[in-house]
PDB file of C-alpha atoms and ligand atoms in Angstrom:
ATOM      1  CA  MET A   1      28.224  53.500  -6.735  1.00  0.00           C
ATOM      2  CA  ASN A   2      26.347  52.912 -10.186  1.00  0.00           C
ATOM      3  CA  THR A   3      27.475  49.643 -10.780  1.00  0.00           C
ATOM      4  CA  MET A   4      24.698  48.365 -12.317  1.00  0.00           C
ATOM      5  CA  LYS A   5      23.915  51.183 -14.611  1.00  0.00           C
ATOM      6  CA  ASN A   6      21.938  50.875 -17.724  1.00  0.00           C
ATOM      7  CA  LYS A   7      21.261  47.054 -16.358  1.00  0.00           C
ATOM      8  CA  VAL A   8      17.644  46.317 -16.112  1.00  0.00           C
ATOM      9  CA  ALA A   9      15.800  44.543 -12.811  1.00  0.00           C
ATOM     10  CA  LEU A  10      12.587  42.739 -12.871  1.00  0.00           C
ATOM     11  CA  ILE A  11      11.386  42.448  -9.655  1.00  0.00           C
ATOM     12  CA  THR A  12       7.823  40.665  -8.410  1.00  0.00           C
ATOM     13  CA  GLY A  13       5.807  41.363  -5.556  1.00  0.00           C
ATOM     14  CA  ALA A  14       7.549  45.039  -5.520  1.00  0.00           C
ATOM     15  CA  SER A  15       4.439  46.772  -3.833  1.00  0.00           C
ATOM     16  CA  SER A  16       5.235  46.011  -0.187  1.00  0.00           C
ATOM     17  CA  GLY A  17       8.253  44.198   1.987  1.00  0.00           C
ATOM     18  CA  ILE A  18      11.152  42.225   0.621  1.00  0.00           C
ATOM     19  CA  GLY A  19      10.087  43.397  -3.014  1.00  0.00           C
ATOM     20  CA  LYS A  20      10.107  46.739  -2.466  1.00  0.00           C
ATOM     21  CA  SER A  21      13.306  47.165  -0.443  1.00  0.00           C
ATOM     22  CA  THR A  22      14.595  44.994  -3.383  1.00  0.00           C
ATOM     23  CA  ALA A  23      13.649  47.605  -6.217  1.00  0.00           C
ATOM     24  CA  GLU A  24      14.891  50.530  -4.528  1.00  0.00           C
ATOM     25  CA  ALA A  25      18.697  48.378  -3.805  1.00  0.00           C
ATOM     26  CA  PHE A  26      18.915  48.076  -7.416  1.00  0.00           C
ATOM     27  CA  ALA A  27      17.781  51.937  -8.377  1.00  0.00           C
ATOM     28  CA  ALA A  28      20.591  52.569  -5.742  1.00  0.00           C
ATOM     29  CA  LYS A  29      22.971  50.491  -7.961  1.00  0.00           C
ATOM     30  CA  GLY A  30      21.891  52.759 -11.126  1.00  0.00           C
ATOM     31  CA  ALA A  31      19.822  50.008 -12.433  1.00  0.00           C
ATOM     32  CA  ASN A  32      16.597  50.506 -14.487  1.00  0.00           C
ATOM     33  CA  VAL A  33      13.811  48.788 -12.412  1.00  0.00           C
ATOM     34  CA  VAL A  34      10.364  47.008 -13.702  1.00  0.00           C
ATOM     35  CA  VAL A  35       7.987  46.922 -10.209  1.00  0.00           C
ATOM     36  CA  ALA A  36       5.475  44.559 -10.408  1.00  0.00           C
ATOM     37  CA  ALA A  37       2.303  43.461  -8.163  1.00  0.00           C
ATOM     38  CA  ARG A  38      -1.378  42.932  -8.054  1.00  0.00           C
ATOM     39  CA  ARG A  39      -1.780  46.664  -6.679  1.00  0.00           C
ATOM     40  CA  LYS A  40      -0.847  49.264  -8.771  1.00  0.00           C
ATOM     41  CA  GLU A  41      -1.423  52.088  -6.699  1.00  0.00           C
ATOM     42  CA  GLU A  42       1.617  50.854  -4.089  1.00  0.00           C
ATOM     43  CA  LEU A  43       3.721  50.237  -7.203  1.00  0.00           C
ATOM     44  CA  ASP A  44       2.965  53.793  -8.451  1.00  0.00           C
ATOM     45  CA  SER A  45       3.863  55.476  -5.620  1.00  0.00           C
ATOM     46  CA  LEU A  46       7.521  53.565  -5.643  1.00  0.00           C
ATOM     47  CA  VAL A  47       7.892  54.357  -8.758  1.00  0.00           C
ATOM     48  CA  ALA A  48       7.658  58.290  -7.992  1.00  0.00           C
ATOM     49  CA  SER A  49      10.008  57.806  -4.946  1.00  0.00           C
ATOM     50  CA  ILE A  50      12.783  56.138  -6.906  1.00  0.00           C
ATOM     51  CA  GLU A  51      12.243  58.903  -9.861  1.00  0.00           C
ATOM     52  CA  ALA A  52      12.315  61.556  -6.975  1.00  0.00           C
ATOM     53  CA  ASN A  53      15.935  60.237  -6.126  1.00  0.00           C
ATOM     54  CA  GLY A  54      17.111  60.165  -9.453  1.00  0.00           C
ATOM     55  CA  GLY A  55      16.786  56.922 -11.028  1.00  0.00           C
ATOM     56  CA  LYS A  56      14.490  55.136 -13.817  1.00  0.00           C
ATOM     57  CA  ALA A  57      11.503  53.016 -12.546  1.00  0.00           C
ATOM     58  CA  SER A  58       8.201  51.462 -14.512  1.00  0.00           C
ATOM     59  CA  ALA A  59       5.023  49.513 -13.024  1.00  0.00           C
ATOM     60  CA  ILE A  60       3.227  47.278 -14.102  1.00  0.00           C
ATOM     61  CA  LYS A  61       0.237  45.493 -12.501  1.00  0.00           C
ATOM     62  CA  THR A  62       0.691  41.584 -12.706  1.00  0.00           C
ATOM     63  CA  ASP A  63      -0.898  38.251 -11.819  1.00  0.00           C
ATOM     64  CA  VAL A  64       1.686  36.170 -11.291  1.00  0.00           C
ATOM     65  CA  SER A  65      -0.371  33.374 -11.073  1.00  0.00           C
ATOM     66  CA  ASN A  66      -1.356  34.170 -14.414  1.00  0.00           C
ATOM     67  CA  ALA A  67       0.771  32.969 -17.695  1.00  0.00           C
ATOM     68  CA  LYS A  68      -1.083  35.839 -20.071  1.00  0.00           C
ATOM     69  CA  SER A  69      -0.104  38.588 -17.295  1.00  0.00           C
ATOM     70  CA  VAL A  70       3.313  37.495 -16.885  1.00  0.00           C
ATOM     71  CA  GLU A  71       4.167  37.173 -20.335  1.00  0.00           C
ATOM     72  CA  GLN A  72       2.665  40.855 -20.785  1.00  0.00           C
ATOM     73  CA  MET A  73       4.965  41.861 -17.478  1.00  0.00           C
ATOM     74  CA  VAL A  74       8.198  40.942 -19.504  1.00  0.00           C
ATOM     75  CA  ALA A  75       7.184  42.351 -22.372  1.00  0.00           C
ATOM     76  CA  HIS A  76       6.331  45.497 -20.808  1.00  0.00           C
ATOM     77  CA  THR A  77       9.812  45.130 -19.352  1.00  0.00           C
ATOM     78  CA  ILE A  78      11.591  45.086 -23.017  1.00  0.00           C
ATOM     79  CA  LYS A  79       9.483  47.665 -24.085  1.00  0.00           C
ATOM     80  CA  GLU A  80      10.026  49.917 -21.656  1.00  0.00           C
ATOM     81  CA  PHE A  81      13.950  49.668 -21.364  1.00  0.00           C
ATOM     82  CA  GLY A  82      14.864  47.567 -23.673  1.00  0.00           C
ATOM     83  CA  ARG A  83      16.596  44.417 -22.152  1.00  0.00           C
ATOM     84  CA  LEU A  84      15.934  42.238 -19.148  1.00  0.00           C
ATOM     85  CA  ASP A  85      19.537  41.378 -16.699  1.00  0.00           C
ATOM     86  CA  TYR A  86      18.103  40.911 -13.438  1.00  0.00           C
ATOM     87  CA  ALA A  87      14.881  38.908 -12.368  1.00  0.00           C
ATOM     88  CA  VAL A  88      13.788  38.613  -8.707  1.00  0.00           C
ATOM     89  CA  ASN A  89      11.363  36.438  -8.450  1.00  0.00           C
ATOM     90  CA  ASN A  90       9.735  37.664  -4.608  1.00  0.00           C
ATOM     91  CA  ALA A  91       5.989  37.718  -5.371  1.00  0.00           C
ATOM     92  CA  GLY A  92       4.648  35.344  -2.573  1.00  0.00           C
ATOM     93  CA  ILE A  93       1.499  34.863  -0.093  1.00  0.00           C
ATOM     94  CA  GLU A  94       1.178  32.683   2.838  1.00  0.00           C
ATOM     95  CA  GLY A  95      -2.220  31.854   2.454  1.00  0.00           C
ATOM     96  CA  LYS A  96      -4.580  30.593   4.979  1.00  0.00           C
ATOM     97  CA  LEU A  97      -2.912  28.764   7.593  1.00  0.00           C
ATOM     98  CA  SER A  98      -4.756  25.366   8.430  1.00  0.00           C
ATOM     99  CA  GLY A  99      -4.839  21.764   9.761  1.00  0.00           C
ATOM    100  CA  ILE A 100      -4.597  19.147   6.954  1.00  0.00           C
ATOM    101  CA  THR A 101      -7.824  18.006   7.637  1.00  0.00           C
ATOM    102  CA  ASP A 102      -9.119  21.453   7.388  1.00  0.00           C
ATOM    103  CA  LEU A 103      -7.248  22.740   4.588  1.00  0.00           C
ATOM    104  CA  LEU A 104      -9.093  23.547   1.539  1.00  0.00           C
ATOM    105  CA  GLU A 105      -8.789  22.525  -1.660  1.00  0.00           C
ATOM    106  CA  GLU A 106      -8.872  26.355  -2.820  1.00  0.00           C
ATOM    107  CA  ASP A 107      -6.473  27.484  -0.405  1.00  0.00           C
ATOM    108  CA  TRP A 108      -3.720  24.987  -1.421  1.00  0.00           C
ATOM    109  CA  ASP A 109      -4.326  25.504  -4.533  1.00  0.00           C
ATOM    110  CA  GLN A 110      -4.093  29.940  -4.127  1.00  0.00           C
ATOM    111  CA  VAL A 111      -0.926  28.964  -2.712  1.00  0.00           C
ATOM    112  CA  LEU A 112       1.192  26.738  -4.956  1.00  0.00           C
ATOM    113  CA  ASP A 113      -0.501  28.938  -8.169  1.00  0.00           C
ATOM    114  CA  ILE A 114       1.164  31.996  -6.738  1.00  0.00           C
ATOM    115  CA  ASN A 115       4.327  30.725  -4.693  1.00  0.00           C
ATOM    116  CA  LEU A 116       5.673  28.015  -6.932  1.00  0.00           C
ATOM    117  CA  LYS A 117       3.583  28.154 -10.100  1.00  0.00           C
ATOM    118  CA  GLY A 118       4.099  31.783 -10.286  1.00  0.00           C
ATOM    119  CA  VAL A 119       7.977  31.259 -10.149  1.00  0.00           C
ATOM    120  CA  PHE A 120       7.788  28.701 -12.662  1.00  0.00           C
ATOM    121  CA  LEU A 121       5.792  31.241 -15.195  1.00  0.00           C
ATOM    122  CA  CYS A 122       8.209  34.118 -14.223  1.00  0.00           C
ATOM    123  CA  MET A 123      11.076  32.429 -15.407  1.00  0.00           C
ATOM    124  CA  LYS A 124       9.675  30.684 -18.320  1.00  0.00           C
ATOM    125  CA  TYR A 125       9.451  34.177 -19.961  1.00  0.00           C
ATOM    126  CA  GLN A 126      12.573  35.875 -18.275  1.00  0.00           C
ATOM    127  CA  ALA A 127      14.385  33.191 -19.691  1.00  0.00           C
ATOM    128  CA  LYS A 128      12.895  33.461 -22.940  1.00  0.00           C
ATOM    129  CA  ALA A 129      13.819  37.501 -23.191  1.00  0.00           C
ATOM    130  CA  MET A 130      17.236  37.001 -21.842  1.00  0.00           C
ATOM    131  CA  LEU A 131      18.464  33.970 -24.170  1.00  0.00           C
ATOM    132  CA  ASN A 132      16.850  36.079 -26.802  1.00  0.00           C
ATOM    133  CA  ALA A 133      19.235  38.820 -26.032  1.00  0.00           C
ATOM    134  CA  GLY A 134      22.438  36.787 -25.782  1.00  0.00           C
ATOM    135  CA  ASN A 135      23.807  39.042 -22.782  1.00  0.00           C
ATOM    136  CA  GLY A 136      23.424  36.309 -20.071  1.00  0.00           C
ATOM    137  CA  GLY A 137      21.560  37.810 -16.785  1.00  0.00           C
ATOM    138  CA  ALA A 138      20.653  36.279 -13.210  1.00  0.00           C
ATOM    139  CA  ILE A 139      17.332  35.256 -11.630  1.00  0.00           C
ATOM    140  CA  VAL A 140      17.022  35.327  -7.924  1.00  0.00           C
ATOM    141  CA  ASN A 141      13.673  33.283  -6.428  1.00  0.00           C
ATOM    142  CA  ILE A 142      12.621  33.878  -3.277  1.00  0.00           C
ATOM    143  CA  GLY A 143      12.395  30.820  -0.921  1.00  0.00           C
ATOM    144  CA  SER A 144      12.234  30.795   2.919  1.00  0.00           C
ATOM    145  CA  VAL A 145      13.610  29.060   5.862  1.00  0.00           C
ATOM    146  CA  ASN A 146      10.633  27.359   5.019  1.00  0.00           C
ATOM    147  CA  SER A 147      12.060  26.158   2.162  1.00  0.00           C
ATOM    148  CA  PHE A 148      13.878  23.526   4.545  1.00  0.00           C
ATOM    149  CA  LEU A 149      11.578  23.718   7.934  1.00  0.00           C
ATOM    150  CA  GLY A 150       8.100  22.396   8.254  1.00  0.00           C
ATOM    151  CA  PHE A 151       5.269  23.702  10.740  1.00  0.00           C
ATOM    152  CA  PRO A 152       2.272  22.751  11.702  1.00  0.00           C
ATOM    153  CA  THR A 153      -0.587  24.145   9.884  1.00  0.00           C
ATOM    154  CA  GLY A 154       1.877  25.482   7.298  1.00  0.00           C
ATOM    155  CA  SER A 155       1.695  22.497   4.703  1.00  0.00           C
ATOM    156  CA  ALA A 156       0.600  24.474   1.714  1.00  0.00           C
ATOM    157  CA  TYR A 157       3.304  27.158   2.171  1.00  0.00           C
ATOM    158  CA  VAL A 158       5.891  25.059   3.016  1.00  0.00           C
ATOM    159  CA  THR A 159       5.309  23.040   0.236  1.00  0.00           C
ATOM    160  CA  SER A 160       5.356  25.602  -2.090  1.00  0.00           C
ATOM    161  CA  LYS A 161       8.807  26.790  -0.652  1.00  0.00           C
ATOM    162  CA  HIS A 162      10.457  23.652  -0.695  1.00  0.00           C
ATOM    163  CA  GLY A 163       9.290  22.844  -4.166  1.00  0.00           C
ATOM    164  CA  LEU A 164      11.674  26.178  -5.218  1.00  0.00           C
ATOM    165  CA  VAL A 165      14.835  24.450  -3.981  1.00  0.00           C
ATOM    166  CA  GLY A 166      13.790  21.771  -7.204  1.00  0.00           C
ATOM    167  CA  LEU A 167      13.015  24.530  -9.251  1.00  0.00           C
ATOM    168  CA  THR A 168      16.040  26.793  -9.106  1.00  0.00           C
ATOM    169  CA  THR A 169      18.423  24.369  -9.104  1.00  0.00           C
ATOM    170  CA  SER A 170      17.001  22.277 -12.258  1.00  0.00           C
ATOM    171  CA  VAL A 171      16.315  25.530 -14.055  1.00  0.00           C
ATOM    172  CA  SER A 172      20.125  26.214 -12.829  1.00  0.00           C
ATOM    173  CA  ALA A 173      21.059  23.464 -14.488  1.00  0.00           C
ATOM    174  CA  GLU A 174      19.797  24.133 -17.828  1.00  0.00           C
ATOM    175  CA  LEU A 175      20.037  28.118 -18.024  1.00  0.00           C
ATOM    176  CA  ALA A 176      23.629  28.461 -16.169  1.00  0.00           C
ATOM    177  CA  PRO A 177      25.798  26.644 -19.526  1.00  0.00           C
ATOM    178  CA  GLN A 178      24.109  29.956 -21.335  1.00  0.00           C
ATOM    179  CA  GLY A 179      25.115  32.875 -18.823  1.00  0.00           C
ATOM    180  CA  ILE A 180      22.266  32.879 -16.616  1.00  0.00           C
ATOM    181  CA  ARG A 181      22.879  32.445 -13.428  1.00  0.00           C
ATOM    182  CA  VAL A 182      19.748  31.078 -10.912  1.00  0.00           C
ATOM    183  CA  ASN A 183      19.577  31.133  -7.220  1.00  0.00           C
ATOM    184  CA  LEU A 184      17.104  30.950  -4.174  1.00  0.00           C
ATOM    185  CA  LEU A 185      17.372  33.248  -1.390  1.00  0.00           C
ATOM    186  CA  CYS A 186      15.747  31.809   1.918  1.00  0.00           C
ATOM    187  CA  PRO A 187      14.855  34.804   3.822  1.00  0.00           C
ATOM    188  CA  GLY A 188      14.272  34.462   7.775  1.00  0.00           C
ATOM    189  CA  ILE A 189      11.622  36.019  10.001  1.00  0.00           C
ATOM    190  CA  THR A 190      11.722  39.593   8.036  1.00  0.00           C
ATOM    191  CA  ASP A 191       9.803  42.818   9.264  1.00  0.00           C
ATOM    192  CA  THR A 192       7.495  43.275   6.455  1.00  0.00           C
ATOM    193  CA  PRO A 193       3.531  43.077   6.407  1.00  0.00           C
ATOM    194  CA  MET A 194       3.513  39.421   6.026  1.00  0.00           C
ATOM    195  CA  HIS A 195       5.642  38.826   9.129  1.00  0.00           C
ATOM    196  CA  GLN A 196       2.997  41.534  11.078  1.00  0.00           C
ATOM    197  CA  ARG A 197       0.037  39.083   9.978  1.00  0.00           C
ATOM    198  CA  LEU A 198       1.791  36.124  10.581  1.00  0.00           C
ATOM    199  CA  ARG A 199       2.817  37.513  14.309  1.00  0.00           C
ATOM    200  CA  GLY A 200      -0.805  38.431  14.746  1.00  0.00           C
ATOM    201  CA  ILE A 201      -1.780  34.894  14.217  1.00  0.00           C
ATOM    202  CA  VAL A 202       1.189  33.300  16.305  1.00  0.00           C
ATOM    203  CA  GLY A 203       0.865  35.576  19.062  1.00  0.00           C
ATOM    204  CA  ASP A 204       3.490  38.108  20.216  1.00  0.00           C
ATOM    205  CA  ASP A 205       4.276  35.765  22.969  1.00  0.00           C
ATOM    206  CA  LEU A 206       5.219  32.753  20.842  1.00  0.00           C
ATOM    207  CA  TYR A 207       6.948  35.070  18.572  1.00  0.00           C
ATOM    208  CA  ASP A 208       9.032  36.907  21.376  1.00  0.00           C
ATOM    209  CA  LYS A 209       9.490  33.925  23.461  1.00  0.00           C
ATOM    210  CA  GLY A 210       9.558  31.281  21.475  1.00  0.00           C
ATOM    211  CA  LEU A 211      10.689  32.094  17.927  1.00  0.00           C
ATOM    212  CA  LEU A 212      12.968  34.820  18.564  1.00  0.00           C
ATOM    213  CA  PRO A 213      15.075  33.143  21.020  1.00  0.00           C
ATOM    214  CA  THR A 214      16.230  30.753  17.926  1.00  0.00           C
ATOM    215  CA  VAL A 215      18.193  33.439  16.044  1.00  0.00           C
ATOM    216  CA  HIS A 216      21.637  33.591  17.073  1.00  0.00           C
ATOM    217  CA  LEU A 217      21.300  37.521  16.128  1.00  0.00           C
ATOM    218  CA  GLN A 218      18.365  37.670  18.374  1.00  0.00           C
ATOM    219  CA  ARG A 219      16.103  40.090  16.171  1.00  0.00           C
ATOM    220  CA  VAL A 220      13.893  40.203  13.200  1.00  0.00           C
ATOM    221  CA  GLY A 221      15.636  41.056   9.728  1.00  0.00           C
ATOM    222  CA  ARG A 222      15.289  44.218   7.750  1.00  0.00           C
ATOM    223  CA  PRO A 223      13.679  43.777   4.262  1.00  0.00           C
ATOM    224  CA  GLU A 224      17.092  45.845   3.246  1.00  0.00           C
ATOM    225  CA  GLU A 225      19.099  43.031   4.541  1.00  0.00           C
ATOM    226  CA  MET A 226      16.777  40.580   2.497  1.00  0.00           C
ATOM    227  CA  ALA A 227      17.682  43.306  -0.517  1.00  0.00           C
ATOM    228  CA  ASN A 228      21.496  43.649  -0.035  1.00  0.00           C
ATOM    229  CA  ALA A 229      21.911  39.585  -0.483  1.00  0.00           C
ATOM    230  CA  ILE A 230      19.945  39.329  -3.303  1.00  0.00           C
ATOM    231  CA  VAL A 231      21.354  42.425  -5.247  1.00  0.00           C
ATOM    232  CA  PHE A 232      24.939  40.580  -4.429  1.00  0.00           C
ATOM    233  CA  LEU A 233      23.050  37.314  -6.081  1.00  0.00           C
ATOM    234  CA  CYS A 234      22.499  39.236  -9.388  1.00  0.00           C
ATOM    235  CA  SER A 235      26.019  41.125  -9.017  1.00  0.00           C
ATOM    236  CA  ASP A 236      29.351  40.108 -10.675  1.00  0.00           C
ATOM    237  CA  ALA A 237      30.648  39.537  -6.999  1.00  0.00           C
ATOM    238  CA  SER A 238      28.732  36.454  -7.363  1.00  0.00           C
ATOM    239  CA  SER A 239      29.922  34.907 -10.249  1.00  0.00           C
ATOM    240  CA  TYR A 240      30.810  31.534  -9.734  1.00  0.00           C
ATOM    241  CA  ILE A 241      27.061  31.027  -7.501  1.00  0.00           C
ATOM    242  CA  SER A 242      24.673  29.170  -9.274  1.00  0.00           C
ATOM    243  CA  GLY A 243      21.871  26.765  -8.342  1.00  0.00           C
ATOM    244  CA  SER A 244      22.463  27.726  -4.524  1.00  0.00           C
ATOM    245  CA  THR A 245      20.443  28.286  -1.799  1.00  0.00           C
ATOM    246  CA  LEU A 246      21.489  31.209   0.301  1.00  0.00           C
ATOM    247  CA  THR A 247      19.987  31.627   3.722  1.00  0.00           C
ATOM    248  CA  VAL A 248      19.476  34.604   5.217  1.00  0.00           C
ATOM    249  CA  ASP A 249      17.869  34.365   8.741  1.00  0.00           C
ATOM    250  CA  GLY A 250      20.407  35.223  11.435  1.00  0.00           C
ATOM    251  CA  GLY A 251      21.265  31.951  12.322  1.00  0.00           C
ATOM    252  CA  LEU A 252      17.536  30.497  12.807  1.00  0.00           C
ATOM    253  CA  THR A 253      17.779  27.323  10.704  1.00  0.00           C
ATOM    254  CA  LEU A 254      21.157  26.279  12.647  1.00  0.00           C
ATOM    255  CA  THR A 255      19.379  26.094  15.954  1.00  0.00           C
ATOM    256  CA  MET A 256      18.155  22.506  17.300  1.00  0.00           C
TER     257      MET A 256
HETATM  258  P1  LIG B 301       4.505  41.111   1.608  1.00  0.00           P
HETATM  259  O1  LIG B 301       2.922  40.568   1.861  1.00  0.00           O
HETATM  260  O2  LIG B 301       4.810  42.234   2.355  1.00  0.00           O
HETATM  261  O3  LIG B 301       4.868  41.129   0.112  1.00  0.00           O
HETATM  262  C1  LIG B 301       4.393  39.962  -0.708  1.00  0.00           C
HETATM  263  C2  LIG B 301       4.491  40.767  -1.891  1.00  0.00           C
HETATM  264  O4  LIG B 301       3.786  39.560  -3.071  1.00  0.00           O
HETATM  265  C3  LIG B 301       3.339  42.090  -2.064  1.00  0.00           C
HETATM  266  O5  LIG B 301       4.103  42.676  -3.115  1.00  0.00           O
HETATM  267  C4  LIG B 301       2.121  41.295  -2.945  1.00  0.00           C
HETATM  268  O6  LIG B 301       1.778  42.392  -3.880  1.00  0.00           O
HETATM  269  C5  LIG B 301       2.703  40.113  -4.108  1.00  0.00           C
HETATM  270  N1  LIG B 301       1.964  39.452  -4.527  1.00  0.00           N
HETATM  271  C6  LIG B 301       1.317  38.338  -3.946  1.00  0.00           C
HETATM  272  N2  LIG B 301       0.745  37.549  -4.873  1.00  0.00           N
HETATM  273  C7  LIG B 301       0.793  38.131  -5.982  1.00  0.00           C
HETATM  274  C8  LIG B 301       0.358  37.663  -7.198  1.00  0.00           C
HETATM  275  N3  LIG B 301       0.002  36.667  -7.388  1.00  0.00           N
HETATM  276  N4  LIG B 301       0.639  38.333  -8.235  1.00  0.00           N
HETATM  277  C9  LIG B 301       1.897  39.462  -8.306  1.00  0.00           C
HETATM  278  N5  LIG B 301       2.297  39.389  -6.947  1.00  0.00           N
HETATM  279  C10 LIG B 301       1.609  39.133  -5.570  1.00  0.00           C
HETATM  280  O7  LIG B 301       5.602  40.015   2.119  1.00  0.00           O
HETATM  281  P2  LIG B 301       7.034  39.904   2.217  1.00  0.00           P
HETATM  282  O8  LIG B 301       7.960  40.880   1.513  1.00  0.00           O
HETATM  283  O9  LIG B 301       7.607  39.609   3.536  1.00  0.00           O
HETATM  284  O10 LIG B 301       7.642  38.502   1.453  1.00  0.00           O
HETATM  285  C11 LIG B 301       7.938  38.691   0.017  1.00  0.00           C
HETATM  286  C12 LIG B 301       8.491  36.972  -0.261  1.00  0.00           C
HETATM  287  O11 LIG B 301       9.323  36.540   0.677  1.00  0.00           O
HETATM  288  C13 LIG B 301       7.513  35.849  -0.252  1.00  0.00           C
HETATM  289  O12 LIG B 301       7.395  35.223  -1.331  1.00  0.00           O
HETATM  290  C14 LIG B 301       7.519  35.239   1.155  1.00  0.00           C
HETATM  291  O13 LIG B 301       7.412  33.987   1.121  1.00  0.00           O
HETATM  292  C15 LIG B 301       8.871  35.621   1.463  1.00  0.00           C
HETATM  293  N6  LIG B 301       9.295  35.233   2.586  1.00  0.00           N
HETATM  294  C16 LIG B 301       9.154  36.189   3.961  1.00  0.00           C
HETATM  295  C17 LIG B 301       9.360  35.967   4.794  1.00  0.00           C
HETATM  296  C18 LIG B 301       9.078  36.901   6.097  1.00  0.00           C
HETATM  297  O14 LIG B 301       9.412  36.839   7.335  1.00  0.00           O
HETATM  298  N7  LIG B 301       8.565  38.326   5.867  1.00  0.00           N
HETATM  299  C19 LIG B 301      10.249  35.106   5.381  1.00  0.00           C
HETATM  300  C20 LIG B 301      10.590  34.113   4.387  1.00  0.00           C
HETATM  301  C21 LIG B 301      10.591  34.319   3.463  1.00  0.00           C
HETATM  302  P3  LIG B 301       0.094  42.336  -4.504  1.00  0.00           P
HETATM  303  O15 LIG B 301      -0.609  42.180  -3.024  1.00  0.00           O
HETATM  304  O16 LIG B 301      -0.012  43.912  -4.649  1.00  0.00           O
HETATM  305  O17 LIG B 301      -0.342  41.702  -5.470  1.00  0.00           O
END
């Protein structure tokens, strides 16, 4: 079903995990896709696989924490495909997990620069392009269950994800009157390279016996399940949803 034919989707953090699945999901709906991240080789092979399946895609090496790089990412999108309809601000890092007394200033800055400032920069340039074109649009930022819940050693990551709630609701209030909806998708535990790294730090035992039983669905989520919800938040099926947080976590945040 090519319901997004002739539309253009820009996805950051598309070289891996949720972002990669999201790019594939948009392409499957017929959208032209721009994929952005720092690792260009991974992006190039994603573009090749989307094109092998009959889609159209383009890659741009981007560091979302750098304003110039983000401005170039949006300019590349307009140059390649002439418009921007959907933007998914998914790039993120877990950073170095560390107790507050040991957390280094540079480690705090790196997480906040990518996860929070990066989303601000992306929306700044994406919104300019969408407003200039006057076609409306949809922006989905990627938060986390840690947009609501903290955990020990996670203060930088958790703060960055909490910040996205305020950033998303404020920008929705600015842009929705002009036809651009802005929402926050909050994934639960999702099987990606980030998840595998965190599992390695926390340990299989704590993951399997401590964390998984708190998920109502009793399993880890799949990247495609996040991608489906992200595509929904961009589609006309969610035309009255803006400024919202959608938690896709199998029930994790509802458990005491
Ligand atoms: P991955 O580590 O698999 O992917 C992260 C992506 O972000 C990569 O493509 C990486 O690409 C990109 N990225 C990181 N830093 C930058 C940067 N400075 N500029 C551009 N791109 C960057 O993680 P996930 O797919 O799991 O995570 C995606 C999002 O989902 C993140 O925001 C994460 O916080 C969130 N999330 C994930 C959960 C999970 O359980 N997996 C749970 C809750 C939220 P590259 O290195 O090539 O730049």
